[in-house]
C-alpha cells in the first residue's frame, strides 16, 4: 500500500482530518487537523511505521484551521 493510502487509514483511525498529496519531487505532503495529542501520535507513526515509508525528512508547522470534514487523498 502506498504512503498516502496508509496515511489515510491511520488518519481515519485517529479521527484526523485533512489531505495527502504527492509533490512533484516525489515526496508526500500532508495537511492535518486534529487534537494536538492525536497529531503527535500520527507524527510518531510517520517516523516509525513501515507503512508510512519511515519518513526521514519531516517538517511540521502550525497553520490556520480550515475545517476539513474528512481525510482525502489527491
CSV table of N, CA, C and O in Angstrom, one decimal:
chain,number,residue,atom,x,y,z
A,1,UNK,N,0.8,-1.2,0.0
A,1,UNK,CA,0.0,0.0,0.0
A,1,UNK,C,0.9,1.2,0.0
A,1,UNK,O,1.9,1.3,0.7
A,2,UNK,N,0.5,2.3,-0.7
A,2,UNK,CA,1.3,3.5,-0.8
A,2,UNK,C,1.2,4.3,0.4
A,2,UNK,O,0.3,4.1,1.3
A,3,UNK,N,2.1,5.3,0.5
A,3,UNK,CA,2.2,6.1,1.7
A,3,UNK,C,0.9,6.9,1.9
A,3,UNK,O,0.4,7.0,3.0
A,4,UNK,N,0.4,7.5,0.9
A,4,UNK,CA,-0.8,8.3,1.0
A,4,UNK,C,-2.0,7.5,1.5
A,4,UNK,O,-2.8,7.9,2.4
A,5,UNK,N,-2.1,6.3,1.0
A,5,UNK,CA,-3.2,5.4,1.4
A,5,UNK,C,-3.0,4.9,2.9
A,5,UNK,O,-4.0,4.8,3.6
A,6,UNK,N,-1.8,4.6,3.2
A,6,UNK,CA,-1.5,4.2,4.6
A,6,UNK,C,-1.8,5.4,5.6
A,6,UNK,O,-2.3,5.2,6.7
A,7,UNK,N,-1.4,6.6,5.1
A,7,UNK,CA,-1.7,7.8,6.0
A,7,UNK,C,-3.2,8.0,6.1
A,7,UNK,O,-3.6,8.4,7.2
A,8,UNK,N,-4.0,7.8,5.1
A,8,UNK,CA,-5.4,7.9,5.2
A,8,UNK,C,-6.0,6.9,6.2
A,8,UNK,O,-6.8,7.3,7.0
A,9,UNK,N,-5.5,5.7,6.1
A,9,UNK,CA,-6.0,4.7,7.0
A,9,UNK,C,-5.7,5.1,8.5
A,9,UNK,O,-6.6,5.0,9.3
A,10,UNK,N,-4.5,5.5,8.7
A,10,UNK,CA,-4.1,5.9,10.1
A,10,UNK,C,-4.9,7.2,10.5
A,10,UNK,O,-5.4,7.2,11.7
A,11,UNK,N,-5.0,8.1,9.6
A,11,UNK,CA,-5.7,9.4,10.0
A,11,UNK,C,-7.2,9.1,10.3
A,11,UNK,O,-7.8,9.6,11.3
A,12,UNK,N,-7.8,8.2,9.5
A,12,UNK,CA,-9.2,7.9,9.7
A,12,UNK,C,-9.4,7.2,11.1
A,12,UNK,O,-10.3,7.4,11.8
A,13,UNK,N,-8.4,6.3,11.4
A,13,UNK,CA,-8.5,5.6,12.7
A,13,UNK,C,-8.3,6.5,13.8
A,13,UNK,O,-8.9,6.3,14.9
A,14,UNK,N,-7.6,7.6,13.7
A,14,UNK,CA,-7.4,8.5,14.8
A,14,UNK,C,-8.3,9.7,14.7
A,14,UNK,O,-8.3,10.6,15.7
A,15,UNK,N,-9.2,9.8,13.7
A,15,UNK,CA,-10.1,10.9,13.6
A,15,UNK,C,-9.5,12.2,13.1
A,15,UNK,O,-10.0,13.3,13.4
A,16,UNK,N,-8.4,12.1,12.4
A,16,UNK,CA,-7.7,13.3,11.9
A,16,UNK,C,-8.3,13.6,10.5
A,16,UNK,O,-8.6,12.8,9.7
A,17,UNK,N,-8.4,14.9,10.3
A,17,UNK,CA,-9.0,15.4,9.0
A,17,UNK,C,-7.9,16.1,8.2
A,17,UNK,O,-6.9,16.5,8.8
A,18,UNK,N,-8.1,16.2,6.9
A,18,UNK,CA,-7.1,16.9,6.1
A,18,UNK,C,-6.9,16.2,4.8
A,18,UNK,O,-7.8,15.6,4.2
A,19,UNK,N,-5.6,16.2,4.3
A,19,UNK,CA,-5.4,15.5,3.0
A,19,UNK,C,-3.9,15.1,2.8
A,19,UNK,O,-3.0,15.6,3.6
A,20,UNK,N,-3.7,14.2,1.9
A,20,UNK,CA,-2.3,13.8,1.5
A,20,UNK,C,-2.2,14.0,0.0
A,20,UNK,O,-3.2,13.6,-0.8
A,21,UNK,N,-1.1,14.5,-0.5
A,21,UNK,CA,-0.9,14.6,-2.0
A,21,UNK,C,0.6,14.4,-2.3
A,21,UNK,O,1.4,14.7,-1.5
A,22,UNK,N,0.8,13.9,-3.5
A,22,UNK,CA,2.2,13.7,-4.0
A,22,UNK,C,2.7,15.1,-4.4
A,22,UNK,O,1.9,15.8,-5.0
A,23,UNK,N,3.9,15.3,-4.2
A,23,UNK,CA,4.6,16.6,-4.7
A,23,UNK,C,5.4,16.2,-6.0
A,23,UNK,O,5.7,15.0,-6.2
A,24,UNK,N,5.7,17.1,-6.8
A,24,UNK,CA,6.4,16.9,-8.0
A,24,UNK,C,7.8,16.2,-7.8
A,24,UNK,O,8.3,15.5,-8.6
A,25,UNK,N,8.4,16.5,-6.6
A,25,UNK,CA,9.7,15.9,-6.3
A,25,UNK,C,9.6,14.5,-5.8
A,25,UNK,O,10.6,13.8,-5.5
A,26,UNK,N,8.4,13.9,-5.7
A,26,UNK,CA,8.2,12.5,-5.3
A,26,UNK,C,7.9,12.4,-3.8
A,26,UNK,O,7.6,11.3,-3.4
A,27,UNK,N,8.0,13.5,-3.1
A,27,UNK,CA,7.7,13.4,-1.6
A,27,UNK,C,6.1,13.5,-1.5
A,27,UNK,O,5.4,13.8,-2.4
A,28,UNK,N,5.7,13.3,-0.3
A,28,UNK,CA,4.3,13.4,0.1
A,28,UNK,C,4.0,14.6,1.0
A,28,UNK,O,4.8,14.7,2.0
A,29,UNK,N,3.0,15.4,0.7
A,29,UNK,CA,2.6,16.5,1.6
A,29,UNK,C,1.4,16.1,2.3
A,29,UNK,O,0.4,15.6,1.7
A,30,UNK,N,1.3,16.4,3.6
A,30,UNK,CA,0.2,16.1,4.4
A,30,UNK,C,-0.3,17.4,5.1
A,30,UNK,O,0.6,18.1,5.6
A,31,UNK,N,-1.6,17.7,5.1
A,31,UNK,CA,-2.1,18.8,5.9
A,31,UNK,C,-3.1,18.1,6.8
A,31,UNK,O,-4.1,17.5,6.3
A,32,UNK,N,-2.9,18.3,8.1
A,32,UNK,CA,-3.7,17.6,9.1
A,32,UNK,C,-4.4,18.6,10.1
A,32,UNK,O,-3.8,19.6,10.4
A,33,UNK,N,-5.6,18.2,10.5
A,33,UNK,CA,-6.2,18.9,11.6
A,33,UNK,C,-6.7,17.8,12.6
A,33,UNK,O,-7.3,16.8,12.3
A,34,UNK,N,-6.5,18.2,13.9
A,34,UNK,CA,-7.0,17.3,15.0
A,34,UNK,C,-6.5,17.8,16.3
A,34,UNK,O,-5.8,18.8,16.4
A,35,UNK,N,-6.8,17.0,17.3
A,35,UNK,CA,-6.3,17.3,18.7
A,35,UNK,C,-4.7,17.2,18.7
A,35,UNK,O,-4.2,16.3,18.0
A,36,UNK,N,-4.1,18.0,19.4
A,36,UNK,CA,-2.6,18.0,19.5
A,36,UNK,C,-2.0,16.6,19.8
A,36,UNK,O,-1.1,16.1,19.1
A,37,UNK,N,-2.6,16.0,20.8
A,37,UNK,CA,-2.1,14.7,21.2
A,37,UNK,C,-2.2,13.6,20.1
A,37,UNK,O,-1.3,12.8,19.9
A,38,UNK,N,-3.3,13.7,19.4
A,38,UNK,CA,-3.6,12.8,18.3
A,38,UNK,C,-2.6,13.1,17.1
A,38,UNK,O,-2.1,12.1,16.5
A,39,UNK,N,-2.4,14.3,16.9
A,39,UNK,CA,-1.5,14.7,15.8
A,39,UNK,C,-0.1,14.2,16.1
A,39,UNK,O,0.7,13.8,15.2
A,40,UNK,N,0.3,14.4,17.4
A,40,UNK,CA,1.6,13.8,17.8
A,40,UNK,C,1.7,12.3,17.6
A,40,UNK,O,2.8,11.8,17.1
A,41,UNK,N,0.7,11.6,17.9
A,41,UNK,CA,0.6,10.2,17.7
A,41,UNK,C,0.8,9.9,16.2
A,41,UNK,O,1.6,9.0,15.8
A,42,UNK,N,0.1,10.6,15.3
A,42,UNK,CA,0.3,10.4,13.9
A,42,UNK,C,1.7,10.7,13.4
A,42,UNK,O,2.2,9.9,12.6
A,43,UNK,N,2.3,11.8,13.9
A,43,UNK,CA,3.7,12.1,13.5
A,43,UNK,C,4.6,11.0,14.0
A,43,UNK,O,5.5,10.6,13.2
A,44,UNK,N,4.4,10.5,15.2
A,44,UNK,CA,5.3,9.4,15.7
A,44,UNK,C,5.1,8.2,14.8
A,44,UNK,O,6.1,7.5,14.4
A,45,UNK,N,3.9,7.9,14.3
A,45,UNK,CA,3.6,6.8,13.4
A,45,UNK,C,4.4,7.0,12.1
A,45,UNK,O,5.0,6.1,11.6
A,46,UNK,N,4.3,8.2,11.6
A,46,UNK,CA,5.1,8.5,10.3
A,46,UNK,C,6.5,8.2,10.5
A,46,UNK,O,7.2,7.7,9.5
A,47,UNK,N,7.1,8.5,11.6
A,47,UNK,CA,8.6,8.3,11.8
A,47,UNK,C,8.9,6.8,12.0
A,47,UNK,O,10.1,6.5,11.7
A,48,UNK,N,8.0,6.0,12.4
A,48,UNK,CA,8.4,4.6,12.8
A,48,UNK,C,7.7,3.5,11.9
A,48,UNK,O,8.2,2.4,11.9
A,49,UNK,N,6.6,3.8,11.3
A,49,UNK,CA,5.9,2.8,10.6
A,49,UNK,C,6.4,2.5,9.2
A,49,UNK,O,6.7,3.4,8.4
A,50,UNK,N,6.6,1.2,8.9
A,50,UNK,CA,7.0,0.9,7.5
A,50,UNK,C,5.9,1.3,6.5
A,50,UNK,O,6.2,1.6,5.4
A,51,UNK,N,4.7,1.3,6.9
A,51,UNK,CA,3.6,1.7,6.1
A,51,UNK,C,3.6,3.2,5.7
A,51,UNK,O,3.1,3.6,4.6
A,52,UNK,N,4.3,4.0,6.5
A,52,UNK,CA,4.4,5.4,6.2
A,52,UNK,C,5.6,5.7,5.4
A,52,UNK,O,5.9,6.8,5.0
A,53,UNK,N,6.4,4.7,5.0
A,53,UNK,CA,7.6,4.9,4.3
A,53,UNK,C,8.8,5.3,5.2
A,53,UNK,O,9.8,5.8,4.8
A,54,UNK,N,8.6,5.2,6.5
A,54,UNK,CA,9.6,5.6,7.5
A,54,UNK,C,10.1,7.0,7.2
A,54,UNK,O,11.2,7.2,6.8
A,55,UNK,N,9.2,7.9,7.3
A,55,UNK,CA,9.6,9.3,7.0
A,55,UNK,C,10.9,9.7,7.5
A,55,UNK,O,11.2,9.6,8.7
A,56,UNK,N,11.8,10.1,6.6
A,56,UNK,CA,13.2,10.5,7.1
A,56,UNK,C,13.2,12.0,7.3
A,56,UNK,O,13.8,12.5,8.3
A,57,UNK,N,12.7,12.8,6.4
A,57,UNK,CA,12.8,14.2,6.5
A,57,UNK,C,11.3,14.8,6.6
A,57,UNK,O,10.5,14.6,5.7
A,58,UNK,N,11.1,15.3,7.8
A,58,UNK,CA,9.8,15.9,8.1
A,58,UNK,C,9.9,17.3,8.5
A,58,UNK,O,10.8,17.6,9.3
A,59,UNK,N,8.9,18.1,8.1
A,59,UNK,CA,8.8,19.5,8.6
A,59,UNK,C,7.4,19.6,9.1
A,59,UNK,O,6.4,19.2,8.4
A,60,UNK,N,7.3,20.0,10.4
A,60,UNK,CA,5.9,20.2,11.0
A,60,UNK,C,5.8,21.7,11.3
A,60,UNK,O,6.7,22.2,12.0
A,61,UNK,N,4.7,22.2,10.9
A,61,UNK,CA,4.5,23.6,11.2
A,61,UNK,C,3.0,23.9,11.4
A,61,UNK,O,2.1,23.3,10.7
A,62,UNK,N,2.6,24.8,12.4
A,62,UNK,CA,1.2,25.1,12.6
A,62,UNK,C,0.7,26.0,11.5
A,62,UNK,O,1.4,26.6,10.8
A,63,UNK,N,-0.6,25.9,11.3
A,63,UNK,CA,-1.3,26.7,10.3
A,63,UNK,C,-2.7,27.0,10.7
A,63,UNK,O,-3.2,26.5,11.7
A,64,UNK,N,-3.4,27.7,9.9
A,64,UNK,CA,-4.8,28.1,10.2
A,64,UNK,C,-5.7,26.8,10.1
A,64,UNK,O,-5.4,26.0,9.3
A,65,UNK,N,-6.7,26.8,10.9
A,65,UNK,CA,-7.7,25.7,10.9
A,65,UNK,C,-8.6,26.0,9.7
A,65,UNK,O,-9.1,27.0,9.5
A,66,UNK,N,-8.7,25.0,8.8
A,66,UNK,CA,-9.5,25.1,7.6
A,66,UNK,C,-10.9,24.4,7.7
A,66,UNK,O,-11.7,24.6,6.8
A,67,UNK,N,-11.0,23.6,8.7
A,67,UNK,CA,-12.3,22.9,8.9
A,67,UNK,C,-12.6,21.7,8.0
A,67,UNK,O,-13.7,21.5,7.5
A,68,UNK,N,-11.5,20.9,7.7
A,68,UNK,CA,-11.7,19.8,6.8
A,68,UNK,C,-12.8,18.8,7.5
A,68,UNK,O,-12.9,18.7,8.7
A,69,UNK,N,-13.5,18.2,6.6
A,69,UNK,CA,-14.6,17.3,7.1
A,69,UNK,C,-14.2,15.8,7.1
A,69,UNK,O,-14.8,15.0,7.8
A,70,UNK,N,-13.1,15.5,6.4
A,70,UNK,CA,-12.6,14.1,6.3
A,70,UNK,C,-11.1,14.2,5.9
A,70,UNK,O,-10.6,15.3,5.6
A,71,UNK,N,-10.5,13.0,5.7
A,71,UNK,CA,-9.2,13.0,5.2
A,71,UNK,C,-9.3,12.5,3.8
A,71,UNK,O,-9.8,11.4,3.5
A,72,UNK,N,-8.7,13.2,2.9
A,72,UNK,CA,-8.7,12.8,1.5
A,72,UNK,C,-7.3,12.6,0.9
A,72,UNK,O,-6.3,13.1,1.4
A,73,UNK,N,-7.3,11.9,-0.2
A,73,UNK,CA,-6.1,11.6,-1.0
A,73,UNK,C,-6.2,12.3,-2.3
A,73,UNK,O,-7.3,12.2,-3.0
A,74,UNK,N,-5.2,13.1,-2.7
A,74,UNK,CA,-5.2,13.7,-4.0
A,74,UNK,C,-4.0,13.2,-4.8
A,74,UNK,O,-3.0,12.8,-4.3
